[in-house]
Amino acid sequence: MTVAHSLNSIGSMLIKLWREKTSVRRDDWFKLVCESYEHPPVFHKGVELPGFPPDSIQINTTGKAGVGTLMEAFVFYQDCQETFAALGKPLSEVDKLLDFGVGWGRIARFFLSEMPLENIFGVDVMAEFVDICKKTFRSDNFYVTSPFPPTALPNGVFDYVVGYSVFSHLSEKACHEWMSEFHRITEPGALIALTTRGRPFFDYCESLKDKGFGGYRDALSIMFSDFDEARARYDRGEFVHSNANGVTGGGAMTSDFYGETFIPEQYAREAYAEMFFLERFLFDSSRQSHPIMFFRRR
Ligand SMILES: C[S@@+](CC[C@H](N)C(=O)[O-])C[C@H]1O[C@@H](n2cnc3c(N)ncnc32)[C@H](O)[C@@H]1O
């Protein structure tokens, strides 16, 4: 067994113990956030939990609405919470967190379990989403950004950056520039959690070929002219991205920076090594739809 494997299994054991110790409280937290969707207003530590945009916006951005979409977000939050603790930096109320590509705040709201509203920030390219967050969170900590940095955020202020389903879309250049920006705005030792497309997504997209679903699913099925070649590049540790017709997001999401992105573990470890150490590449496809790359800022 290699040192990396031993560290990984010690990490998994710590996470299992943490999950057993805390599952009741965190199930309650999930129920409370669901309650804020089903029967608002709901309060936590005296603060009203954020509201929601109409179901149509939730579905357009995440494919689901209500409890279904919250469950996916909760699994990510839980993986972050547990892994941050296992890496020796548990979430705390004095820390500051940036949700990169915050959308309508699906992910950010879960961190209110540990952190006060004033320490949670978000950026997004879509002004409409930033407006939704400002209104539903009743906070001015949400900002519109250009597709490429810099942001106006100050140097060295954040302890955590999370980004769900954003590095699963950005081009290699955009990812690299955003990693440099995260390096600038975080303090040494900060933890970064970013999801990307996993290897099984190649197979899923290929399986859609000639099924005639139309729209996005058809576009996914032909985004690579040769899926075997794309998988081989991934297996060699290369960054794999497609900006073929139909897989760019539309609107503000243009093909010069947006599409479908698969970042393999080896690439994540090597490409940003001067700025970040890859602590963990977490992917359990039985419960996660996206692998998570956990980095520590050098
Ligand atoms: C698939 S959505 C995920 C939203 C949110 N993270 C969630 O999980 O609910 C991707 C989000 O990233 C935003 N986005 C795309 N490109 C971006 C960029 N270059 N900088 C910041 N945000 C970006 C989009 O506007 C969108 O809100």
PDB file of C-alpha atoms in Angstrom, residues 64-282:
ATOM      1  CA  LYS A  64     -34.466  19.908 -10.418  1.00  0.00           C
ATOM      2  CA  ALA A  65     -36.383  22.026  -7.928  1.00  0.00           C
ATOM      3  CA  GLY A  66     -37.044  21.950  -4.196  1.00  0.00           C
ATOM      4  CA  VAL A  67     -35.965  19.004  -2.066  1.00  0.00           C
ATOM      5  CA  GLY A  68     -34.425  17.124  -5.037  1.00  0.00           C
ATOM      6  CA  THR A  69     -32.018  19.907  -5.894  1.00  0.00           C
ATOM      7  CA  LEU A  70     -31.324  20.645  -2.219  1.00  0.00           C
ATOM      8  CA  MET A  71     -30.323  17.026  -1.641  1.00  0.00           C
ATOM      9  CA  GLU A  72     -27.553  17.265  -4.260  1.00  0.00           C
ATOM     10  CA  ALA A  73     -26.352  20.511  -2.677  1.00  0.00           C
ATOM     11  CA  PHE A  74     -26.476  19.000   0.811  1.00  0.00           C
ATOM     12  CA  VAL A  75     -24.275  16.047  -0.221  1.00  0.00           C
ATOM     13  CA  PHE A  76     -21.672  18.523  -1.515  1.00  0.00           C
ATOM     14  CA  TYR A  77     -21.901  20.672   1.630  1.00  0.00           C
ATOM     15  CA  GLN A  78     -21.578  17.549   3.788  1.00  0.00           C
ATOM     16  CA  ASP A  79     -18.509  16.374   1.841  1.00  0.00           C
ATOM     17  CA  CYS A  80     -16.966  19.823   2.291  1.00  0.00           C
ATOM     18  CA  GLN A  81     -17.787  20.023   5.977  1.00  0.00           C
ATOM     19  CA  GLU A  82     -16.403  16.556   6.688  1.00  0.00           C
ATOM     20  CA  THR A  83     -13.310  16.891   4.526  1.00  0.00           C
ATOM     21  CA  PHE A  84     -12.431  20.351   5.854  1.00  0.00           C
ATOM     22  CA  ALA A  85     -12.619  18.896   9.381  1.00  0.00           C
ATOM     23  CA  ALA A  86     -10.591  15.819   8.403  1.00  0.00           C
ATOM     24  CA  LEU A  87      -7.957  18.142   6.898  1.00  0.00           C
ATOM     25  CA  GLY A  88      -7.670  19.963  10.232  1.00  0.00           C
ATOM     26  CA  LYS A  89      -9.607  23.095   9.302  1.00  0.00           C
ATOM     27  CA  PRO A  90     -13.254  22.650  10.389  1.00  0.00           C
ATOM     28  CA  LEU A  91     -15.746  25.325   9.339  1.00  0.00           C
ATOM     29  CA  SER A  92     -16.138  27.918  12.049  1.00  0.00           C
ATOM     30  CA  GLU A  93     -18.115  31.081  12.599  1.00  0.00           C
ATOM     31  CA  VAL A  94     -15.066  33.342  12.265  1.00  0.00           C
ATOM     32  CA  ASP A  95     -14.147  32.015   8.809  1.00  0.00           C
ATOM     33  CA  LYS A  96     -15.101  33.566   5.474  1.00  0.00           C
ATOM     34  CA  LEU A  97     -16.342  31.525   2.519  1.00  0.00           C
ATOM     35  CA  LEU A  98     -16.705  32.407  -1.158  1.00  0.00           C
ATOM     36  CA  ASP A  99     -19.173  30.440  -3.293  1.00  0.00           C
ATOM     37  CA  PHE A 100     -17.772  30.716  -6.822  1.00  0.00           C
ATOM     38  CA  GLY A 101     -20.531  30.471  -9.482  1.00  0.00           C
ATOM     39  CA  VAL A 102     -23.074  30.846  -6.692  1.00  0.00           C
ATOM     40  CA  GLY A 103     -26.135  30.669  -9.002  1.00  0.00           C
ATOM     41  CA  TRP A 104     -29.247  31.308  -6.879  1.00  0.00           C
ATOM     42  CA  GLY A 105     -27.440  30.312  -3.683  1.00  0.00           C
ATOM     43  CA  ARG A 106     -28.417  26.651  -3.549  1.00  0.00           C
ATOM     44  CA  ILE A 107     -25.024  25.645  -2.090  1.00  0.00           C
ATOM     45  CA  ALA A 108     -24.150  28.785  -0.095  1.00  0.00           C
ATOM     46  CA  ARG A 109     -27.223  28.508   2.154  1.00  0.00           C
ATOM     47  CA  PHE A 110     -26.059  25.221   3.703  1.00  0.00           C
ATOM     48  CA  PHE A 111     -22.933  26.866   5.118  1.00  0.00           C
ATOM     49  CA  LEU A 112     -25.196  29.023   7.304  1.00  0.00           C
ATOM     50  CA  SER A 113     -25.175  26.016   9.614  1.00  0.00           C
ATOM     51  CA  GLU A 114     -21.679  26.994  10.810  1.00  0.00           C
ATOM     52  CA  MET A 115     -21.083  30.503   9.504  1.00  0.00           C
ATOM     53  CA  PRO A 116     -22.905  33.789  10.002  1.00  0.00           C
ATOM     54  CA  LEU A 117     -24.534  35.370   6.954  1.00  0.00           C
ATOM     55  CA  GLU A 118     -22.019  38.230   6.901  1.00  0.00           C
ATOM     56  CA  ASN A 119     -19.142  35.771   6.321  1.00  0.00           C
ATOM     57  CA  ILE A 120     -20.688  34.119   3.260  1.00  0.00           C
ATOM     58  CA  PHE A 121     -19.958  35.638  -0.161  1.00  0.00           C
ATOM     59  CA  GLY A 122     -20.797  34.706  -3.736  1.00  0.00           C
ATOM     60  CA  VAL A 123     -19.826  35.688  -7.284  1.00  0.00           C
ATOM     61  CA  ASP A 124     -21.457  34.804 -10.580  1.00  0.00           C
ATOM     62  CA  VAL A 125     -21.375  35.963 -14.207  1.00  0.00           C
ATOM     63  CA  MET A 126     -25.169  36.193 -14.300  1.00  0.00           C
ATOM     64  CA  ALA A 127     -26.480  39.469 -12.868  1.00  0.00           C
ATOM     65  CA  GLU A 128     -29.947  37.893 -12.532  1.00  0.00           C
ATOM     66  CA  PHE A 129     -28.595  35.247 -10.124  1.00  0.00           C
ATOM     67  CA  VAL A 130     -26.643  37.782  -8.095  1.00  0.00           C
ATOM     68  CA  ASP A 131     -29.842  39.828  -7.699  1.00  0.00           C
ATOM     69  CA  ILE A 132     -31.740  36.726  -6.554  1.00  0.00           C
ATOM     70  CA  CYS A 133     -29.051  36.000  -3.930  1.00  0.00           C
ATOM     71  CA  LYS A 134     -29.018  39.595  -2.680  1.00  0.00           C
ATOM     72  CA  LYS A 135     -32.778  39.507  -2.217  1.00  0.00           C
ATOM     73  CA  THR A 136     -33.223  35.990  -0.841  1.00  0.00           C
ATOM     74  CA  PHE A 137     -30.178  36.113   1.497  1.00  0.00           C
ATOM     75  CA  ARG A 138     -30.872  39.780   2.393  1.00  0.00           C
ATOM     76  CA  SER A 139     -27.148  40.433   1.945  1.00  0.00           C
ATOM     77  CA  ASP A 140     -24.912  42.596  -0.250  1.00  0.00           C
ATOM     78  CA  ASN A 141     -22.102  40.017  -0.239  1.00  0.00           C
ATOM     79  CA  PHE A 142     -22.975  38.844  -3.770  1.00  0.00           C
ATOM     80  CA  TYR A 143     -21.216  40.275  -6.827  1.00  0.00           C
ATOM     81  CA  VAL A 144     -21.354  40.011 -10.589  1.00  0.00           C
ATOM     82  CA  THR A 145     -18.012  39.024 -12.102  1.00  0.00           C
ATOM     83  CA  SER A 146     -16.601  38.868 -15.611  1.00  0.00           C
ATOM     84  CA  PRO A 147     -15.980  35.345 -16.938  1.00  0.00           C
ATOM     85  CA  PHE A 148     -12.268  35.886 -16.277  1.00  0.00           C
ATOM     86  CA  PRO A 149     -10.765  37.439 -13.150  1.00  0.00           C
ATOM     87  CA  PRO A 150      -9.805  39.688 -11.482  1.00  0.00           C
ATOM     88  CA  THR A 151     -12.659  40.386  -9.104  1.00  0.00           C
ATOM     89  CA  ALA A 152     -12.784  43.404  -6.818  1.00  0.00           C
ATOM     90  CA  LEU A 153     -12.436  41.092  -3.788  1.00  0.00           C
ATOM     91  CA  PRO A 154      -9.510  42.005  -1.521  1.00  0.00           C
ATOM     92  CA  ASN A 155      -6.305  39.972  -1.098  1.00  0.00           C
ATOM     93  CA  GLY A 156      -6.078  37.140   1.413  1.00  0.00           C
ATOM     94  CA  VAL A 157      -9.512  37.372   3.050  1.00  0.00           C
ATOM     95  CA  PHE A 158     -11.102  33.980   2.419  1.00  0.00           C
ATOM     96  CA  ASP A 159     -10.594  30.771   4.385  1.00  0.00           C
ATOM     97  CA  TYR A 160     -12.642  28.666   1.952  1.00  0.00           C
ATOM     98  CA  VAL A 161     -13.700  28.794  -1.689  1.00  0.00           C
ATOM     99  CA  VAL A 162     -16.334  26.346  -2.907  1.00  0.00           C
ATOM    100  CA  GLY A 163     -17.583  25.962  -6.477  1.00  0.00           C
ATOM    101  CA  TYR A 164     -20.177  23.383  -7.431  1.00  0.00           C
ATOM    102  CA  SER A 165     -20.669  22.601 -11.126  1.00  0.00           C
ATOM    103  CA  VAL A 166     -18.468  25.461 -12.346  1.00  0.00           C
ATOM    104  CA  PHE A 167     -15.056  23.845 -13.003  1.00  0.00           C
ATOM    105  CA  SER A 168     -17.147  21.163 -14.736  1.00  0.00           C
ATOM    106  CA  HIS A 169     -17.724  23.761 -17.451  1.00  0.00           C
ATOM    107  CA  LEU A 170     -14.843  26.222 -17.686  1.00  0.00           C
ATOM    108  CA  SER A 171     -12.067  26.182 -20.279  1.00  0.00           C
ATOM    109  CA  GLU A 172      -8.492  25.339 -19.284  1.00  0.00           C
ATOM    110  CA  LYS A 173      -7.488  29.008 -19.467  1.00  0.00           C
ATOM    111  CA  ALA A 174     -10.474  30.118 -17.348  1.00  0.00           C
ATOM    112  CA  CYS A 175      -9.778  27.441 -14.713  1.00  0.00           C
ATOM    113  CA  HIS A 176      -6.127  28.448 -14.513  1.00  0.00           C
ATOM    114  CA  GLU A 177      -6.908  32.136 -14.172  1.00  0.00           C
ATOM    115  CA  TRP A 178      -9.550  31.482 -11.517  1.00  0.00           C
ATOM    116  CA  MET A 179      -7.125  29.318  -9.527  1.00  0.00           C
ATOM    117  CA  SER A 180      -4.666  32.242  -9.566  1.00  0.00           C
ATOM    118  CA  GLU A 181      -7.463  34.525  -8.390  1.00  0.00           C
ATOM    119  CA  PHE A 182      -8.391  32.094  -5.580  1.00  0.00           C
ATOM    120  CA  HIS A 183      -4.731  32.115  -4.590  1.00  0.00           C
ATOM    121  CA  ARG A 184      -4.786  35.911  -4.427  1.00  0.00           C
ATOM    122  CA  ILE A 185      -7.978  36.232  -2.363  1.00  0.00           C
ATOM    123  CA  THR A 186      -7.305  33.409   0.130  1.00  0.00           C
ATOM    124  CA  GLU A 187      -4.894  33.150   3.018  1.00  0.00           C
ATOM    125  CA  PRO A 188      -2.183  30.456   3.261  1.00  0.00           C
ATOM    126  CA  GLY A 189      -3.743  27.151   4.375  1.00  0.00           C
ATOM    127  CA  ALA A 190      -7.168  28.045   2.929  1.00  0.00           C
ATOM    128  CA  LEU A 191      -9.172  25.134   1.517  1.00  0.00           C
ATOM    129  CA  ILE A 192     -10.760  25.123  -1.929  1.00  0.00           C
ATOM    130  CA  ALA A 193     -13.431  22.612  -3.023  1.00  0.00           C
ATOM    131  CA  LEU A 194     -14.313  22.482  -6.723  1.00  0.00           C
ATOM    132  CA  THR A 195     -16.293  19.917  -8.658  1.00  0.00           C
ATOM    133  CA  THR A 196     -15.585  18.726 -12.179  1.00  0.00           C
ATOM    134  CA  ARG A 197     -17.052  16.141 -14.566  1.00  0.00           C
ATOM    135  CA  GLY A 198     -16.164  12.560 -13.656  1.00  0.00           C
ATOM    136  CA  ARG A 199     -14.992   9.830 -16.024  1.00  0.00           C
ATOM    137  CA  PRO A 200     -18.442   8.069 -16.075  1.00  0.00           C
ATOM    138  CA  PHE A 201     -19.893  11.192 -17.675  1.00  0.00           C
ATOM    139  CA  PHE A 202     -18.102  10.309 -20.963  1.00  0.00           C
ATOM    140  CA  ASP A 203     -20.010   6.993 -21.013  1.00  0.00           C
ATOM    141  CA  TYR A 204     -23.316   8.629 -20.127  1.00  0.00           C
ATOM    142  CA  CYS A 205     -22.956  11.229 -22.910  1.00  0.00           C
ATOM    143  CA  GLU A 206     -21.932   8.596 -25.449  1.00  0.00           C
ATOM    144  CA  SER A 207     -24.942   6.470 -24.468  1.00  0.00           C
ATOM    145  CA  LEU A 208     -27.236   9.340 -25.501  1.00  0.00           C
ATOM    146  CA  LYS A 209     -26.120   9.032 -29.135  1.00  0.00           C
ATOM    147  CA  ASP A 210     -28.935   8.576 -31.676  1.00  0.00           C
ATOM    148  CA  LYS A 211     -31.566   8.423 -28.925  1.00  0.00           C
ATOM    149  CA  GLY A 212     -33.244  11.512 -30.347  1.00  0.00           C
ATOM    150  CA  PHE A 213     -33.790  13.256 -26.999  1.00  0.00           C
ATOM    151  CA  GLY A 214     -33.061  16.602 -28.649  1.00  0.00           C
ATOM    152  CA  GLY A 215     -31.565  19.744 -27.098  1.00  0.00           C
ATOM    153  CA  TYR A 216     -28.740  19.561 -24.569  1.00  0.00           C
ATOM    154  CA  ARG A 217     -28.697  15.754 -24.387  1.00  0.00           C
ATOM    155  CA  ASP A 218     -28.229  15.424 -28.154  1.00  0.00           C
ATOM    156  CA  ALA A 219     -25.473  18.033 -28.003  1.00  0.00           C
ATOM    157  CA  LEU A 220     -23.716  16.082 -25.204  1.00  0.00           C
ATOM    158  CA  SER A 221     -23.858  12.906 -27.282  1.00  0.00           C
ATOM    159  CA  ILE A 222     -21.844  14.469 -30.110  1.00  0.00           C
ATOM    160  CA  MET A 223     -19.631  16.924 -28.218  1.00  0.00           C
ATOM    161  CA  PHE A 224     -16.623  14.688 -28.963  1.00  0.00           C
ATOM    162  CA  SER A 225     -16.284  13.195 -32.430  1.00  0.00           C
ATOM    163  CA  ASP A 226     -14.408  10.303 -30.776  1.00  0.00           C
ATOM    164  CA  PHE A 227     -15.289   9.482 -27.154  1.00  0.00           C
ATOM    165  CA  ASP A 228     -12.565   6.810 -26.948  1.00  0.00           C
ATOM    166  CA  GLU A 229      -9.974   9.412 -27.797  1.00  0.00           C
ATOM    167  CA  ALA A 230     -11.429  11.843 -25.200  1.00  0.00           C
ATOM    168  CA  ARG A 231     -11.377   9.102 -22.523  1.00  0.00           C
ATOM    169  CA  ALA A 232      -7.783   8.211 -23.488  1.00  0.00           C
ATOM    170  CA  ARG A 233      -6.724  11.842 -23.052  1.00  0.00           C
ATOM    171  CA  TYR A 234      -8.421  11.891 -19.634  1.00  0.00           C
ATOM    172  CA  ASP A 235      -6.648   8.661 -18.660  1.00  0.00           C
ATOM    173  CA  ARG A 236      -3.321  10.211 -19.671  1.00  0.00           C
ATOM    174  CA  GLY A 237      -4.022  12.994 -17.157  1.00  0.00           C
ATOM    175  CA  GLU A 238      -4.999  15.678 -19.663  1.00  0.00           C
ATOM    176  CA  PHE A 239      -7.567  18.436 -19.190  1.00  0.00           C
ATOM    177  CA  VAL A 240     -10.499  17.556 -21.484  1.00  0.00           C
ATOM    178  CA  HIS A 241     -12.941  20.259 -22.550  1.00  0.00           C
ATOM    179  CA  SER A 242     -15.583  20.581 -25.259  1.00  0.00           C
ATOM    180  CA  ASN A 243     -17.232  23.802 -26.361  1.00  0.00           C
ATOM    181  CA  ALA A 244     -19.139  22.163 -29.243  1.00  0.00           C
ATOM    182  CA  ASN A 245     -22.471  23.599 -30.329  1.00  0.00           C
ATOM    183  CA  GLY A 246     -25.183  23.143 -27.725  1.00  0.00           C
ATOM    184  CA  VAL A 247     -22.941  22.495 -24.710  1.00  0.00           C
ATOM    185  CA  THR A 248     -22.010  26.109 -24.142  1.00  0.00           C
ATOM    186  CA  GLY A 249     -24.395  27.553 -21.621  1.00  0.00           C
ATOM    187  CA  GLY A 250     -25.978  30.238 -23.777  1.00  0.00           C
ATOM    188  CA  GLY A 251     -26.495  33.844 -22.647  1.00  0.00           C
ATOM    189  CA  ALA A 252     -23.459  35.090 -20.716  1.00  0.00           C
ATOM    190  CA  MET A 253     -21.868  31.615 -21.018  1.00  0.00           C
ATOM    191  CA  THR A 254     -20.013  31.887 -24.320  1.00  0.00           C
ATOM    192  CA  SER A 255     -17.890  29.252 -26.037  1.00  0.00           C
ATOM    193  CA  ASP A 256     -14.643  31.126 -25.355  1.00  0.00           C
ATOM    194  CA  PHE A 257     -14.773  29.995 -21.719  1.00  0.00           C
ATOM    195  CA  TYR A 258     -17.761  27.644 -21.203  1.00  0.00           C
ATOM    196  CA  GLY A 259     -18.607  24.071 -22.191  1.00  0.00           C
ATOM    197  CA  GLU A 260     -18.146  20.646 -20.604  1.00  0.00           C
ATOM    198  CA  THR A 261     -14.976  19.979 -18.598  1.00  0.00           C
ATOM    199  CA  PHE A 262     -13.328  16.830 -17.276  1.00  0.00           C
ATOM    200  CA  ILE A 263     -10.325  17.405 -14.970  1.00  0.00           C
ATOM    201  CA  PRO A 264      -8.477  14.195 -14.027  1.00  0.00           C
ATOM    202  CA  GLU A 265      -6.795  13.829 -10.648  1.00  0.00           C
ATOM    203  CA  GLN A 266      -3.272  13.886 -12.082  1.00  0.00           C
ATOM    204  CA  TYR A 267      -3.915  17.160 -13.881  1.00  0.00           C
ATOM    205  CA  ALA A 268      -5.465  18.699 -10.750  1.00  0.00           C
ATOM    206  CA  ARG A 269      -2.394  17.666  -8.745  1.00  0.00           C
ATOM    207  CA  GLU A 270       0.176  18.977 -11.220  1.00  0.00           C
ATOM    208  CA  ALA A 271      -1.306  21.978 -13.030  1.00  0.00           C
ATOM    209  CA  TYR A 272      -1.839  24.206  -9.994  1.00  0.00           C
ATOM    210  CA  ALA A 273       0.975  22.777  -7.864  1.00  0.00           C
ATOM    211  CA  GLU A 274       2.814  26.068  -7.447  1.00  0.00           C
ATOM    212  CA  MET A 275      -0.235  27.624  -5.816  1.00  0.00           C
ATOM    213  CA  PHE A 276      -2.179  24.689  -4.326  1.00  0.00           C
ATOM    214  CA  PHE A 277      -1.596  21.220  -2.961  1.00  0.00           C
ATOM    215  CA  LEU A 278      -4.267  18.699  -4.021  1.00  0.00           C
ATOM    216  CA  GLU A 279      -5.342  17.172  -0.696  1.00  0.00           C
ATOM    217  CA  ARG A 280      -8.059  14.853  -1.968  1.00  0.00           C
ATOM    218  CA  PHE A 281      -9.896  13.899  -5.148  1.00  0.00           C
ATOM    219  CA  LEU A 282     -13.174  12.560  -3.818  1.00  0.00           C
TER     220      LEU A 282
END
